Coordinates of C-alpha atoms and ligand atoms in Angstrom, one line a residue:
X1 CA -84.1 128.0 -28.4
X2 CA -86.0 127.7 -31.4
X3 CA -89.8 129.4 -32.2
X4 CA -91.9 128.3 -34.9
X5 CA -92.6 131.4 -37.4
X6 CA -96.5 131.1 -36.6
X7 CA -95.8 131.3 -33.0
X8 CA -93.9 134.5 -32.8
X9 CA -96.2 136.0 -35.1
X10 CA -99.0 135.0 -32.8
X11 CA -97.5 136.4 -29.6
X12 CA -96.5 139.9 -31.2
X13 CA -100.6 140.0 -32.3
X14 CA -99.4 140.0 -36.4
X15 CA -100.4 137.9 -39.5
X16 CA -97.5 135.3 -40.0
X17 CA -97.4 136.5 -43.6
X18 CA -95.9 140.0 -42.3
X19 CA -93.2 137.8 -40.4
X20 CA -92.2 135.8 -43.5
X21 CA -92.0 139.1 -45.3
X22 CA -90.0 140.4 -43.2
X23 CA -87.5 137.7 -42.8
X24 CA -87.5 137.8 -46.9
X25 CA -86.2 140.9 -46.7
X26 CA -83.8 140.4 -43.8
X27 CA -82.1 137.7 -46.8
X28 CA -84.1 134.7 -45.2
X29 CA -86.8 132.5 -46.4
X30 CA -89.1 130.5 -44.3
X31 CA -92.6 129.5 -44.3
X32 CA -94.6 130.0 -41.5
X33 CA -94.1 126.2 -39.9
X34 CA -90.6 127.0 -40.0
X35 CA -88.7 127.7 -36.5
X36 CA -86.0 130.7 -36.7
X37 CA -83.6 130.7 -34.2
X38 CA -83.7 133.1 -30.9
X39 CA -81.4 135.7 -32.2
X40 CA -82.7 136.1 -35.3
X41 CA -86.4 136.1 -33.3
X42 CA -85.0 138.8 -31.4
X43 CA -84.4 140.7 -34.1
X44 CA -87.7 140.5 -36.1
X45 CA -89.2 141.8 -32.7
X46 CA -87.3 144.9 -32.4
X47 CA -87.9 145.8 -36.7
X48 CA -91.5 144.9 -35.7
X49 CA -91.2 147.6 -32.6
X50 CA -92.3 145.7 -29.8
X51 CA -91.0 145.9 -26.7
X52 CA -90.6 142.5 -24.4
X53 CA -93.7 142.8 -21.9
X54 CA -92.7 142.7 -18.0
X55 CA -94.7 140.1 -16.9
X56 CA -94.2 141.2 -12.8
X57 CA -95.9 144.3 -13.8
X58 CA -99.1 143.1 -13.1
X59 CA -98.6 141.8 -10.0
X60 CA -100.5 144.3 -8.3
X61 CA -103.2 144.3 -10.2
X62 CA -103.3 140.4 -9.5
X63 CA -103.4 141.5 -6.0
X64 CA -106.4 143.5 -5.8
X65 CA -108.6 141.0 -8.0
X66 CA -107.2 138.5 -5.0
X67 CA -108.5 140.9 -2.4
X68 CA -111.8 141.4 -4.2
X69 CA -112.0 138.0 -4.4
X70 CA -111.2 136.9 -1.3
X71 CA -113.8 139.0 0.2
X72 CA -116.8 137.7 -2.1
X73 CA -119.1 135.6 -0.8
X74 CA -123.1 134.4 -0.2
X75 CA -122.7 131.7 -3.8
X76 CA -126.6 132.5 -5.4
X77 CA -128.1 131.6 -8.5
X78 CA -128.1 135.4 -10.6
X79 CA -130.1 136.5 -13.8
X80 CA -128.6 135.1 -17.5
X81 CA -127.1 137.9 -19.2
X82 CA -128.6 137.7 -23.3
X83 CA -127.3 139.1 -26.1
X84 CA -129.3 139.2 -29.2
X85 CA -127.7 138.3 -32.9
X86 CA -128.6 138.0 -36.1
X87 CA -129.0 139.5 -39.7
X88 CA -129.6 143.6 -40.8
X89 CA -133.7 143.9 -40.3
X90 CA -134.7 140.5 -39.0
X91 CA -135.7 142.2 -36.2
X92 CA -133.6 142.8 -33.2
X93 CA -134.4 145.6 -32.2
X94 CA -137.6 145.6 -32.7
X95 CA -137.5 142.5 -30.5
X96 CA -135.2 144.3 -27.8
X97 CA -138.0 146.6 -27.8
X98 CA -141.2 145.0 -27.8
X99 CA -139.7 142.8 -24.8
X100 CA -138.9 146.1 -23.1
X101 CA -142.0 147.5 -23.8
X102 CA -143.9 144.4 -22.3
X103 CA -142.2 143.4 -19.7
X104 CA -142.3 146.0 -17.9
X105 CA -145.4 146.1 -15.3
X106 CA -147.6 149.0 -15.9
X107 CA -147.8 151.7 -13.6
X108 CA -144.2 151.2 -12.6
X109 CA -142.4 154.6 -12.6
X110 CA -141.6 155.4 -16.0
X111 CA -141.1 152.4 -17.6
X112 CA -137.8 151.3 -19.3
X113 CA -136.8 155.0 -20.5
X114 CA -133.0 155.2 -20.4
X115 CA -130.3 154.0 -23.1
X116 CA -128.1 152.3 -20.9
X117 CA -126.5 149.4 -23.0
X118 CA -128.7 147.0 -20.7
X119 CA -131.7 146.4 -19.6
X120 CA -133.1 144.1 -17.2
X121 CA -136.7 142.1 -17.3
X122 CA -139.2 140.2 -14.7
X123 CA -140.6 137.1 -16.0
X124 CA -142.4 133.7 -14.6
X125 CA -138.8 132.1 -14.6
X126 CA -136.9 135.4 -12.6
X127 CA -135.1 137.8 -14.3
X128 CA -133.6 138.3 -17.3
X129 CA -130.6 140.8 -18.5
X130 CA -130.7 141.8 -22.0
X131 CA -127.8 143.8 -23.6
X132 CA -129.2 146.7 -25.6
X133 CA -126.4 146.7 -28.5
X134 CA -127.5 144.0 -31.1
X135 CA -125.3 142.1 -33.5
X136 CA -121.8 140.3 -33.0
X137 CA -119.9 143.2 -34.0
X138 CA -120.4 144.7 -30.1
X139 CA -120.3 140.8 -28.9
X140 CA -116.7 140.3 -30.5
X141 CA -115.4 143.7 -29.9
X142 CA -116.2 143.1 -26.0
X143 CA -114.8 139.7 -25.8
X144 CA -111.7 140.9 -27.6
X145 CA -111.3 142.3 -24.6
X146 CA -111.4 139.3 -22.4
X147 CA -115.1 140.3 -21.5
X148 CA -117.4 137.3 -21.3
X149 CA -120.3 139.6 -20.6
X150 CA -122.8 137.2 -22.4
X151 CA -124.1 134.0 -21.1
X152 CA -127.0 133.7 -24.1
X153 CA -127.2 134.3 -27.3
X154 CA -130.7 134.9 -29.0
X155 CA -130.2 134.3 -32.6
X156 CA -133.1 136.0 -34.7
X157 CA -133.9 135.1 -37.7
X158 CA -136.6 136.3 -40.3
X159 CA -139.2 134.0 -41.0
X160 CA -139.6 136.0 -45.0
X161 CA -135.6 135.8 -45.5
X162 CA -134.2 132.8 -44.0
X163 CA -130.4 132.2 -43.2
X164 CA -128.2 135.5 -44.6
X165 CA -124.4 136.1 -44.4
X166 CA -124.9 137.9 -41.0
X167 CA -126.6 134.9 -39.6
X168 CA -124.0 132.5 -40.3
X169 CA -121.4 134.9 -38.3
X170 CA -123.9 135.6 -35.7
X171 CA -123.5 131.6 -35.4
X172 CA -119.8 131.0 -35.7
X173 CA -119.1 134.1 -33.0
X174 CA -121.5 132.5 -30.8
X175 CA -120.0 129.4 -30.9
X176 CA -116.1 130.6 -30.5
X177 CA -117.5 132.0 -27.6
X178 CA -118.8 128.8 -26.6
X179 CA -121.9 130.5 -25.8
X180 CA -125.3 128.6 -26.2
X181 CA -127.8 129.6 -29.0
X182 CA -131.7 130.1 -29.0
X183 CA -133.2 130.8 -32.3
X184 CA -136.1 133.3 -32.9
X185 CA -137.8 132.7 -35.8
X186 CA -139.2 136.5 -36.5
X187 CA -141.9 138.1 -38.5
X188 CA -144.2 135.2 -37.9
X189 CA -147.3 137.3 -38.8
X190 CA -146.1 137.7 -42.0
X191 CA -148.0 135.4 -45.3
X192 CA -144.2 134.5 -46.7
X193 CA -143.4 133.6 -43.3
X194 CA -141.7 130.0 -43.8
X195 CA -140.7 128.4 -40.6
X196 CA -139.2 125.7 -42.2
X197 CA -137.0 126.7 -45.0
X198 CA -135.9 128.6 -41.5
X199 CA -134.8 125.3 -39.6
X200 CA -133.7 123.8 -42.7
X201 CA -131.2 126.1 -43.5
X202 CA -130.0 126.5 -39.8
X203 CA -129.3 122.7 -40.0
X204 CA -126.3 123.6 -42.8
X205 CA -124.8 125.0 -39.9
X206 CA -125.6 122.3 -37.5
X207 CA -128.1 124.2 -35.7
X208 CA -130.9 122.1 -35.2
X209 CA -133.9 122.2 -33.4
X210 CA -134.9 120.3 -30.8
X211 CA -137.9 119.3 -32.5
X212 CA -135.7 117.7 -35.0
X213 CA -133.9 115.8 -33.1
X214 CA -131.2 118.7 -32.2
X215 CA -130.5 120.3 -29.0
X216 CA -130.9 124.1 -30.3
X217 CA -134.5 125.6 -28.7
X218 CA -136.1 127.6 -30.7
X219 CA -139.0 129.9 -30.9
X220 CA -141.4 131.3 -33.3
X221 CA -142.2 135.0 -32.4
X222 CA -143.7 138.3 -33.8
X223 CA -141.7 141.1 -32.7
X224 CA -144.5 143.3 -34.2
X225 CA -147.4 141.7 -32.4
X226 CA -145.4 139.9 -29.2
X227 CA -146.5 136.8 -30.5
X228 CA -144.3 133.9 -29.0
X229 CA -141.9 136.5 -26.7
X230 CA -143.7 134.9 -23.6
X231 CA -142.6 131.4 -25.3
X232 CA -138.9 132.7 -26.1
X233 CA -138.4 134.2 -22.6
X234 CA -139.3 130.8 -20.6
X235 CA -136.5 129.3 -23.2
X236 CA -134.2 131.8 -22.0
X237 CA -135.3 130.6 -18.4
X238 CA -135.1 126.9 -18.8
X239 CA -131.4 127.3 -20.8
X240 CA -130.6 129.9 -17.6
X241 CA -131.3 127.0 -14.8
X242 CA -129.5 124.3 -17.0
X243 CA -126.2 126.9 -16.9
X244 CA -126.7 126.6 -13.2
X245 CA -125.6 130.5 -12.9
X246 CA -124.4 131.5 -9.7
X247 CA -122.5 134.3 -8.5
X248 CA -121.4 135.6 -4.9
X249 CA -123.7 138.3 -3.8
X250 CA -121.8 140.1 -1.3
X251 CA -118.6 141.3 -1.2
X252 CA -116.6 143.7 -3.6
X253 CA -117.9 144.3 -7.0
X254 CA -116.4 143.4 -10.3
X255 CA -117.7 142.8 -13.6
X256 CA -117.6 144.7 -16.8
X257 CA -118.2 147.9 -18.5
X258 CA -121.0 147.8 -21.6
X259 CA -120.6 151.5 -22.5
X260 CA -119.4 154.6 -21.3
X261 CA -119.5 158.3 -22.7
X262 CA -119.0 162.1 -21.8
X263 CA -121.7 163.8 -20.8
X264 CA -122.3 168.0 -20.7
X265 CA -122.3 169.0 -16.7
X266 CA -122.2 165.1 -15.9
X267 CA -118.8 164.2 -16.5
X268 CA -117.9 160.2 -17.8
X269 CA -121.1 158.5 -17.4
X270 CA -120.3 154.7 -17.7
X271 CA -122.7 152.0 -17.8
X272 CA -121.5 148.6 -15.6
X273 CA -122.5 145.6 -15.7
X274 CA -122.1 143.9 -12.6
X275 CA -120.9 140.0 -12.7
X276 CA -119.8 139.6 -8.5
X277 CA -120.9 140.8 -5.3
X278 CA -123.0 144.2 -4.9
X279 CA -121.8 147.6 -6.2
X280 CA -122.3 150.4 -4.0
X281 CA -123.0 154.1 -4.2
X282 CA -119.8 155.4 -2.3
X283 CA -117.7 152.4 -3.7
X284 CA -114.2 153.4 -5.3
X285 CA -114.5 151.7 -9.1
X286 CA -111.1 150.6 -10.8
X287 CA -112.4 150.4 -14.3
X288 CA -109.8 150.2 -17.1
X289 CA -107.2 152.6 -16.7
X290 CA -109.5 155.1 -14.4
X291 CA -110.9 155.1 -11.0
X292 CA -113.0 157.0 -8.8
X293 CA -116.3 157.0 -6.2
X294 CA -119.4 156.0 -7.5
X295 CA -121.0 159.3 -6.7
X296 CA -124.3 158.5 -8.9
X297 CA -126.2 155.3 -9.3
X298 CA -128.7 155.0 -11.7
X299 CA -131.0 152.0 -13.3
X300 CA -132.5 151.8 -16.9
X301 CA -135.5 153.0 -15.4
X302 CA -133.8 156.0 -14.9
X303 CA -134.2 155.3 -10.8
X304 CA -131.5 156.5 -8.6
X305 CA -130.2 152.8 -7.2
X306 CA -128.0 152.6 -3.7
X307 CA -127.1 149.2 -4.9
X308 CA -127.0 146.6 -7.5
X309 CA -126.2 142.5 -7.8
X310 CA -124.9 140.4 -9.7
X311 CA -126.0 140.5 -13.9
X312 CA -127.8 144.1 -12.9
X313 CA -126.7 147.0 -15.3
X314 CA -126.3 150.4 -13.9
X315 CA -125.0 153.9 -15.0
X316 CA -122.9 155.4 -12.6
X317 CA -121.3 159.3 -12.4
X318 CA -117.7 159.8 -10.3
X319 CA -115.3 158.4 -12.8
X320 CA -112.2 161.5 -14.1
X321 CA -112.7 159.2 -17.8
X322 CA -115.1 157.2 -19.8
X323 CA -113.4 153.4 -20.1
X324 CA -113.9 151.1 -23.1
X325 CA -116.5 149.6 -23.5
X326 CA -115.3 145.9 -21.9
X327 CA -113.2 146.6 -19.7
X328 CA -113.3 145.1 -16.6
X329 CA -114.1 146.9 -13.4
X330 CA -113.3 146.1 -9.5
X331 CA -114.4 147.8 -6.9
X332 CA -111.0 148.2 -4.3
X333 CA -110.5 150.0 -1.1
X334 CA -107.1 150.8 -1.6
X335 CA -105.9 154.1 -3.3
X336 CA -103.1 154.2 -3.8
X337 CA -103.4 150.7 -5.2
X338 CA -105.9 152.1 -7.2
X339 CA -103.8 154.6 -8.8
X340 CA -100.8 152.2 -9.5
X341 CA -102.3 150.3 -11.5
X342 CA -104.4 152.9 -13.5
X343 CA -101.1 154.2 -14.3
X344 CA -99.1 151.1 -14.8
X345 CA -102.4 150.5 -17.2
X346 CA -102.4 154.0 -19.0
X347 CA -98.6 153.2 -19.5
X348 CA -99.1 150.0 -21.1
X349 CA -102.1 151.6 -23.2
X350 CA -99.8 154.1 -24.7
X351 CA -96.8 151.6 -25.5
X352 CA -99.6 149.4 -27.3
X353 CA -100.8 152.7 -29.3
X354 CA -97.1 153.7 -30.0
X355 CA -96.7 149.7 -30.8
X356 CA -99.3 150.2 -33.4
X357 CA -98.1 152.6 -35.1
X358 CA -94.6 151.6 -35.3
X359 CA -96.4 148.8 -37.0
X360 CA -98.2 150.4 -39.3
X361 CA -95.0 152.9 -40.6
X362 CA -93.6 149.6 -41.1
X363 CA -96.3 148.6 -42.6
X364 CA -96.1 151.8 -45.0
X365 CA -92.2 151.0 -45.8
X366 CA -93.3 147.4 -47.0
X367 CA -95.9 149.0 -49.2
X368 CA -94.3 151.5 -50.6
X369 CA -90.7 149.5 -51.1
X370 CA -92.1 147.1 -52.3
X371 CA -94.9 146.6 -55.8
X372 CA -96.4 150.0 -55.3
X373 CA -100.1 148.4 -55.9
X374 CA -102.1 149.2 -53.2
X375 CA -104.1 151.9 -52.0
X376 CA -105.3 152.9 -48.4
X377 CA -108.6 154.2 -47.7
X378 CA -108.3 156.6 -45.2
X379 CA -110.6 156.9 -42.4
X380 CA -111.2 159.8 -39.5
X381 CA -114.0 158.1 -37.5
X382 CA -116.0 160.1 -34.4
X383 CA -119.0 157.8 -32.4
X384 CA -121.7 159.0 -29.7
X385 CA -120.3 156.3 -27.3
X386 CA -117.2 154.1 -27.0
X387 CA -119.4 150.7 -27.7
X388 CA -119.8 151.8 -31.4
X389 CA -116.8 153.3 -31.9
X390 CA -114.7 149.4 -30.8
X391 CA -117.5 147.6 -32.7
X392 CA -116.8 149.6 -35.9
X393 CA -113.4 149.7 -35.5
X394 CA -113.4 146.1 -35.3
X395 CA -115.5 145.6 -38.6
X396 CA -113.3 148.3 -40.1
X397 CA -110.5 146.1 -39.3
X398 CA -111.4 143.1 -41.5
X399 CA -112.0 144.8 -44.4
X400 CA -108.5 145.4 -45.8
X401 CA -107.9 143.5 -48.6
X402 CA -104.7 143.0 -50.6
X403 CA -105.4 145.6 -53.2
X404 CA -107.2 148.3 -50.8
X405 CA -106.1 148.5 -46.7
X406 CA -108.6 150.6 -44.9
X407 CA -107.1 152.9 -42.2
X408 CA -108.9 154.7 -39.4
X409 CA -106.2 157.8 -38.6
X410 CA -107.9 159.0 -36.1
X411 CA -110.9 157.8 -34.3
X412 CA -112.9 159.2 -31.1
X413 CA -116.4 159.4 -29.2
X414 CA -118.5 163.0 -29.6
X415 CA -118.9 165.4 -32.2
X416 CA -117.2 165.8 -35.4
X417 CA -115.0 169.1 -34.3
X418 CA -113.4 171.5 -36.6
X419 CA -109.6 169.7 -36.4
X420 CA -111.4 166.2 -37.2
X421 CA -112.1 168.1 -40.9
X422 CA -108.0 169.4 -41.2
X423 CA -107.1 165.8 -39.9
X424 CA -109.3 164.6 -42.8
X425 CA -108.2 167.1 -45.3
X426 CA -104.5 167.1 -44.8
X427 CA -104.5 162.6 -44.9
X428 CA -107.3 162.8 -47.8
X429 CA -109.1 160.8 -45.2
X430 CA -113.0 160.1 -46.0
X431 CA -114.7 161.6 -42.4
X432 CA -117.2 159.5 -40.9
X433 CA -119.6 160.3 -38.1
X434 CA -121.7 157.2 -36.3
X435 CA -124.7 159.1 -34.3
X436 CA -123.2 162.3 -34.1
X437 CA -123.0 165.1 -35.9
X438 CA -120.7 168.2 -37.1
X439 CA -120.2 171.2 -34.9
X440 CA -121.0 174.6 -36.8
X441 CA -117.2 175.2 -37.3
X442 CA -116.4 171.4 -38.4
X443 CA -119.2 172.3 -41.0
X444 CA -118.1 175.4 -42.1
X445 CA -114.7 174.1 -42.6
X446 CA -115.9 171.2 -44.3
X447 CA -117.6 173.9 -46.7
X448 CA -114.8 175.7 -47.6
X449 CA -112.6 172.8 -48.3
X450 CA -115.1 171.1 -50.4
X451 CA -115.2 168.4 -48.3
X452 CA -118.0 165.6 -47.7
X453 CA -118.8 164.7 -44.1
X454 CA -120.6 161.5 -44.5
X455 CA -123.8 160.1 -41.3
X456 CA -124.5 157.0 -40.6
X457 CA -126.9 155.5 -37.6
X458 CA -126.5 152.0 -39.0
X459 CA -123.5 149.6 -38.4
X460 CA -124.3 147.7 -41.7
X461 CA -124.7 151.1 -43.5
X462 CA -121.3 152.5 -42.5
X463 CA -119.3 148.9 -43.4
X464 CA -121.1 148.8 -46.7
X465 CA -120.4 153.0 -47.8
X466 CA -117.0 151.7 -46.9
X467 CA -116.9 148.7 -48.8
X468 CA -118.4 150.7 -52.0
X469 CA -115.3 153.0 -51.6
X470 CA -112.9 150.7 -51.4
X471 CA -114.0 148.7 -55.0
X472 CA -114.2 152.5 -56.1
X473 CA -110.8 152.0 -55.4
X474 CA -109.7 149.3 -56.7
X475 CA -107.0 149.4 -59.2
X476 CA -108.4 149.2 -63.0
X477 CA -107.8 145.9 -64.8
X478 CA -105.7 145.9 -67.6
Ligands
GDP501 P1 -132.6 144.8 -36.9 O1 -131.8 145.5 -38.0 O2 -132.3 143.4 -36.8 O3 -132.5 145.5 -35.6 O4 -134.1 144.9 -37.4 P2 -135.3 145.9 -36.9 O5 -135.7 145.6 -35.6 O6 -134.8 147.3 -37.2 O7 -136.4 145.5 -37.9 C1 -136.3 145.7 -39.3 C2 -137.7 145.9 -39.9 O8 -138.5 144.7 -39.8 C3 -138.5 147.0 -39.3 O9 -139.2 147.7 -40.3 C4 -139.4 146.3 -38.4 O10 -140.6 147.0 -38.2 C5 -139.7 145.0 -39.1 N1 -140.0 143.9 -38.2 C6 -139.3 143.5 -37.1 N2 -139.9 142.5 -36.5 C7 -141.0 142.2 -37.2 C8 -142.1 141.2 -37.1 O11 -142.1 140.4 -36.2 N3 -143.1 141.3 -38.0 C9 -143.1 142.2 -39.0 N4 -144.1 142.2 -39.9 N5 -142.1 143.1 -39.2 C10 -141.1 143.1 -38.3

C-alpha cells in the first residue's frame, strides 16, 4: 500500500509542506508527488497526533437523518435563500437594509425589527430569504462546515470604485460554491457613478452581463434612494424559478443553524434556518452537538411563530448550548438517539480540539528547532455571536505568513472577562473584542497591567489592525 505525500496530507487536513518536513526530519526526502509507504504513513500520522477516525461511529447519526428523511414529504417549490457579497462600503448593508426597510408592507406589526442572521421578504415573484451577515468570510466559514445555506449570491459592487480585492474573492467563493451570481451595480445616484468601467472590469473575471452577450444578470441600483431594488429582486425571482427550488414541506425538520448566542434569562437563543419539512414549537432539535424542545419560536418580526417551512429563518429558545454557526440541525423523536449522538459528536469535537493542538506544539517544536525566524502574533479573540467569531477565525487563519504566524489562543462569544486579560498577559497575546466589550474587572485589570484591549465592529477593520501588527512584526532587513 502505497499513499501519495499530497494525499495523506490532505486527509489529516495539513499543508503537504508540513508532511515533507516532517519526513526530512524523520531522515527521508520526498516531494509532495512522491508515495511513502504504509508503515512509514503510519508513522507520520501518529508524530502528526491524529488518531484513525471510526468510520461506524456515525452510524447512528446516519440513521436519524434516514428517519427524518424517510418521513419528509409534500415536494414544493420554497423561497431562494441570498446571500449578499462584495467589497468594504459598496453597500451591502445598506442594501440588506433599504430592502428590509421596503419590503416590508406598512402597517404590518413592527416591521423587520429583530437581528436574527436572516430575514425574509414578499415580492411580485414570492418570497425571498436574505441572510443578514454580508461578505464571504460568513459564506465560507458556513460552508466549511458542509452548510450549503445559500442558493444566490448578490454580488454588489460600487458604481464610484469598480472591481476591488474583496470583489474578486466575493467571485471566486461564489463560484467554488458553484453558486450563481447577480451583480448590483451600487451608488447609482452618485455623478462618478460609471456603470461601465463596472461590467468591464467584471468581464476580467469572466463575469459578463447578459447584455453583453454573458449569462450574469445584473442590476443597477441605489441603495440610498431604492432605485433599481424592485429590478434586482425580480432577477433574484427569475434566477429562483430557473433553480427549480423545491423542498418537502411536511415531515421532520432539518436545515442549518445561521447564528446562535447566550442570552441573560433566555438561555442559548439560536437562529435556524430551515431547508426540509416544517419545524415545530414542541419539536426536539438535534443541532450540532446539543439538543432539546423548541420551547420558543420566534420570526424577524419579532412574532412568536408555531411553525416555519422550508428557506424560513427563525430564533428558537430550549436548547442547554448555543451551536456553531452552520451546523446542521434535525429535528428527531428519539432521545435517547438524540443524546448518543450529541455525545458521540462532543467526543469527536474534543479529539479534533486536542488534535489541533497536538498540531500546533508540533508546530512550535519545528519552529523553534529549526531557523529560529519567525514570530507568532498572538491572539485572545471574544465575539457577540458565534457567526463572527468562525468568520474571523477563518480570515485570521489565512493570514500567517512565513515570517509572522498569527495564533488565536483562546477564542469565545460574550464579553471580554477578567481571565481573558491574564490569558492575554501571561501569552503576550494582543486582546481583541468584535462587538463586545470589557467587563469592569477585565478593565480594571487591563489597567493595571498596562495592557491595551483593542474594539472593533468591522470585519475588515479587525483583519487589517492585524495585518499592520504583524508587518510591525516582521523581522528587520539586514
Ligand atoms: P458595506 O461595507 O458593503 O456593508 O457598505 P455600507 O452599506 O456600510 O455602505 C458604505 C457607505 O456607502 C455608507 O456610507 C453608505 O451610506 C454608502 N452607500 C451605500 N449605498 C449607497 C448608494 O447607493 N448611494 C450612495 N450615495 N451611498 C451609498
Amino acid at each position: 500500500e502505497q499513499i501519495t505525500v499530497a494525499d495523506l496530507a490532505q486527509r489529516m487536513a495539513v499543508k503537504a509542506r508540513e508532511v515533507t518536513k516532517l519526513l526530512m526530519k524523520m531522515g527521508e526526502m520526498a516531494r509532495e508527488s512522491d508515495t511513502i509507504d504504509q508503515a512509514t504513513a503510519s508513522l507520520v500520522v501518529e508524530e502528526m497526533g491524529h488518531n484513525p477516525v471510526l468510520v461506524s461511529d456515525t452510524k447512528v447519526e446516519d440513521d436519524l437523518q434516514d428517519a427524518v428523511d424517510e418521513r419528509s414529504s409534500n415536494v414544493q417549490t420554497r423561497p431562494p435563500v441570498v446571500t449578499i457579497m462584495g467589497h468594504v462600503d459598496h453597500g451591502k448593508t445598506s442594501l440588506l437594509d433599504k430592502i428590509r426597510e421596503t419590503k416590508v408592507a406598512t402597517g404590518e406589526a413592527g416591521g423587520i425589527t429583530q437581528h436574527i442572521g436572516a430575514y425574509h421578504v414578499e415580492t411580485d415573484r414570492g418570497v425571498i430569504t436574505f441572510l443578514d451577515t454580508p461578505g464571504h468570510a460568513a459564506f465560507s466559514a458556513m460552508r466549511s462546515r458542509g452548510a450549503q445555506a445559500t442558493d444566490i449570491v448578490v454580488l454588489v459592487v460600487a458604481a464610484d470604485d469598480g472591481m476591488m480585492p474583496q470583489t474578486e474573492e466575493a467571485i471566486d467563493h461564489a463560484r467554488a460554491a458553484g453558486t450563481p451570481l447577480i451583480v448590483a451595480i451600487n451608488k447609482m445616484d452618485k455623478p462618478s457613478a460609471d456603470p461601465d468601467r463596472v461590467l468591464n472590469e467584471l468581464t476580467t473575471k469572466e463575469v459578463v452581463s447578459e447584455d453583453w452577450g454573458g449569462d450574469t444578470p445584473m442590476a443597477r441600483i441605489s441603495a440610498k434612494t431604492g432605485d433599481g431594488i424592485d429590478e434586482l429582486l425580480e432577477l433574484i425571482g427569475l434566477q429562483a424559478e430557473l433553480m427549480e427550488l423545491e423542498a418537502p414541506l411536511d415531515g421532520a425538520a432539518q436545515g442549518v443553524v445561521i447564528e446562535s448566542k447566550l442570552e441573560k434569562g433566555r438561555g442559548a437563543v439560536v437562529s435556524l434556518l430551515v431547508k426540509k419539512g416544517t419545524l415545530k414549537q414542541g419539536d426536539l432539535v438535534l443541532a450540532g452537538e446539543h439538543y432539546g424542545k423548541v420551547r420558543a419560536m420566534t420570526d424577524e418580526r419579532g412574532q412568536r411563530i408555531k411553525s416555519a417551512g422550508p428557506s424560513i429563518p427563525v430564533e428558537i429558545l430550549g436548547l442547554p448550548e448555543t451551536p456553531a454557526a452552520g451546523s446542521e440541525f434535525l429535528v428527531v423523536t428519539d432521545e435517547k438517539k438524540a443524546r448518543e449522538v450529541a455525545d458521540f459528536r462532543t467526543n469527536r469535537e474534543r479529539e479534533q480540539q486536542l488534535e489541533r493542538q497536538n498540531k500546533m506544539r508540533l508546530e512550535n517544536m519545528f519552529e523553534q528547532m529549526g531557523q529560529g525566524d519567525v514570530s507568532f502574533l498572538n491572539i485572545v479573540l471574544k465575539t457577540d455571536v458565534r457567526g463572527s467569531l468562525e468568520a474571523l477565525l477563518a480570515a485570521l487563519n489565512e493570514l500567517s505568513t512565513d515570517e509572522v504566524k498569527v495564533r488565536v489562543i483562546s477564542s469565545g462569544v460574550g464579553p471580554i472577562s477578567e481571565s481573558d486579560v491574564t490569558l492575554a498577559e501571561s501569552s503576550e497575546a494582543v486582546l481583541l473584542g468584535f462587538n463586545v466589550r470589557a467587563d469592569s474587572a477585565a478593565r480594571r485589570k487591563a489597567d493595571t497591567a498596562d495592557m491595551d484591549i483593542r474594539y472593533y465592529s468591522v470585519i475588515y477593520g479587525l483583519i487589517d489592525d492585524v495585518k499592520a501588527a504583524m508587518s510591525g512584526m516582521l523581522a528587520p532587513e539586514h
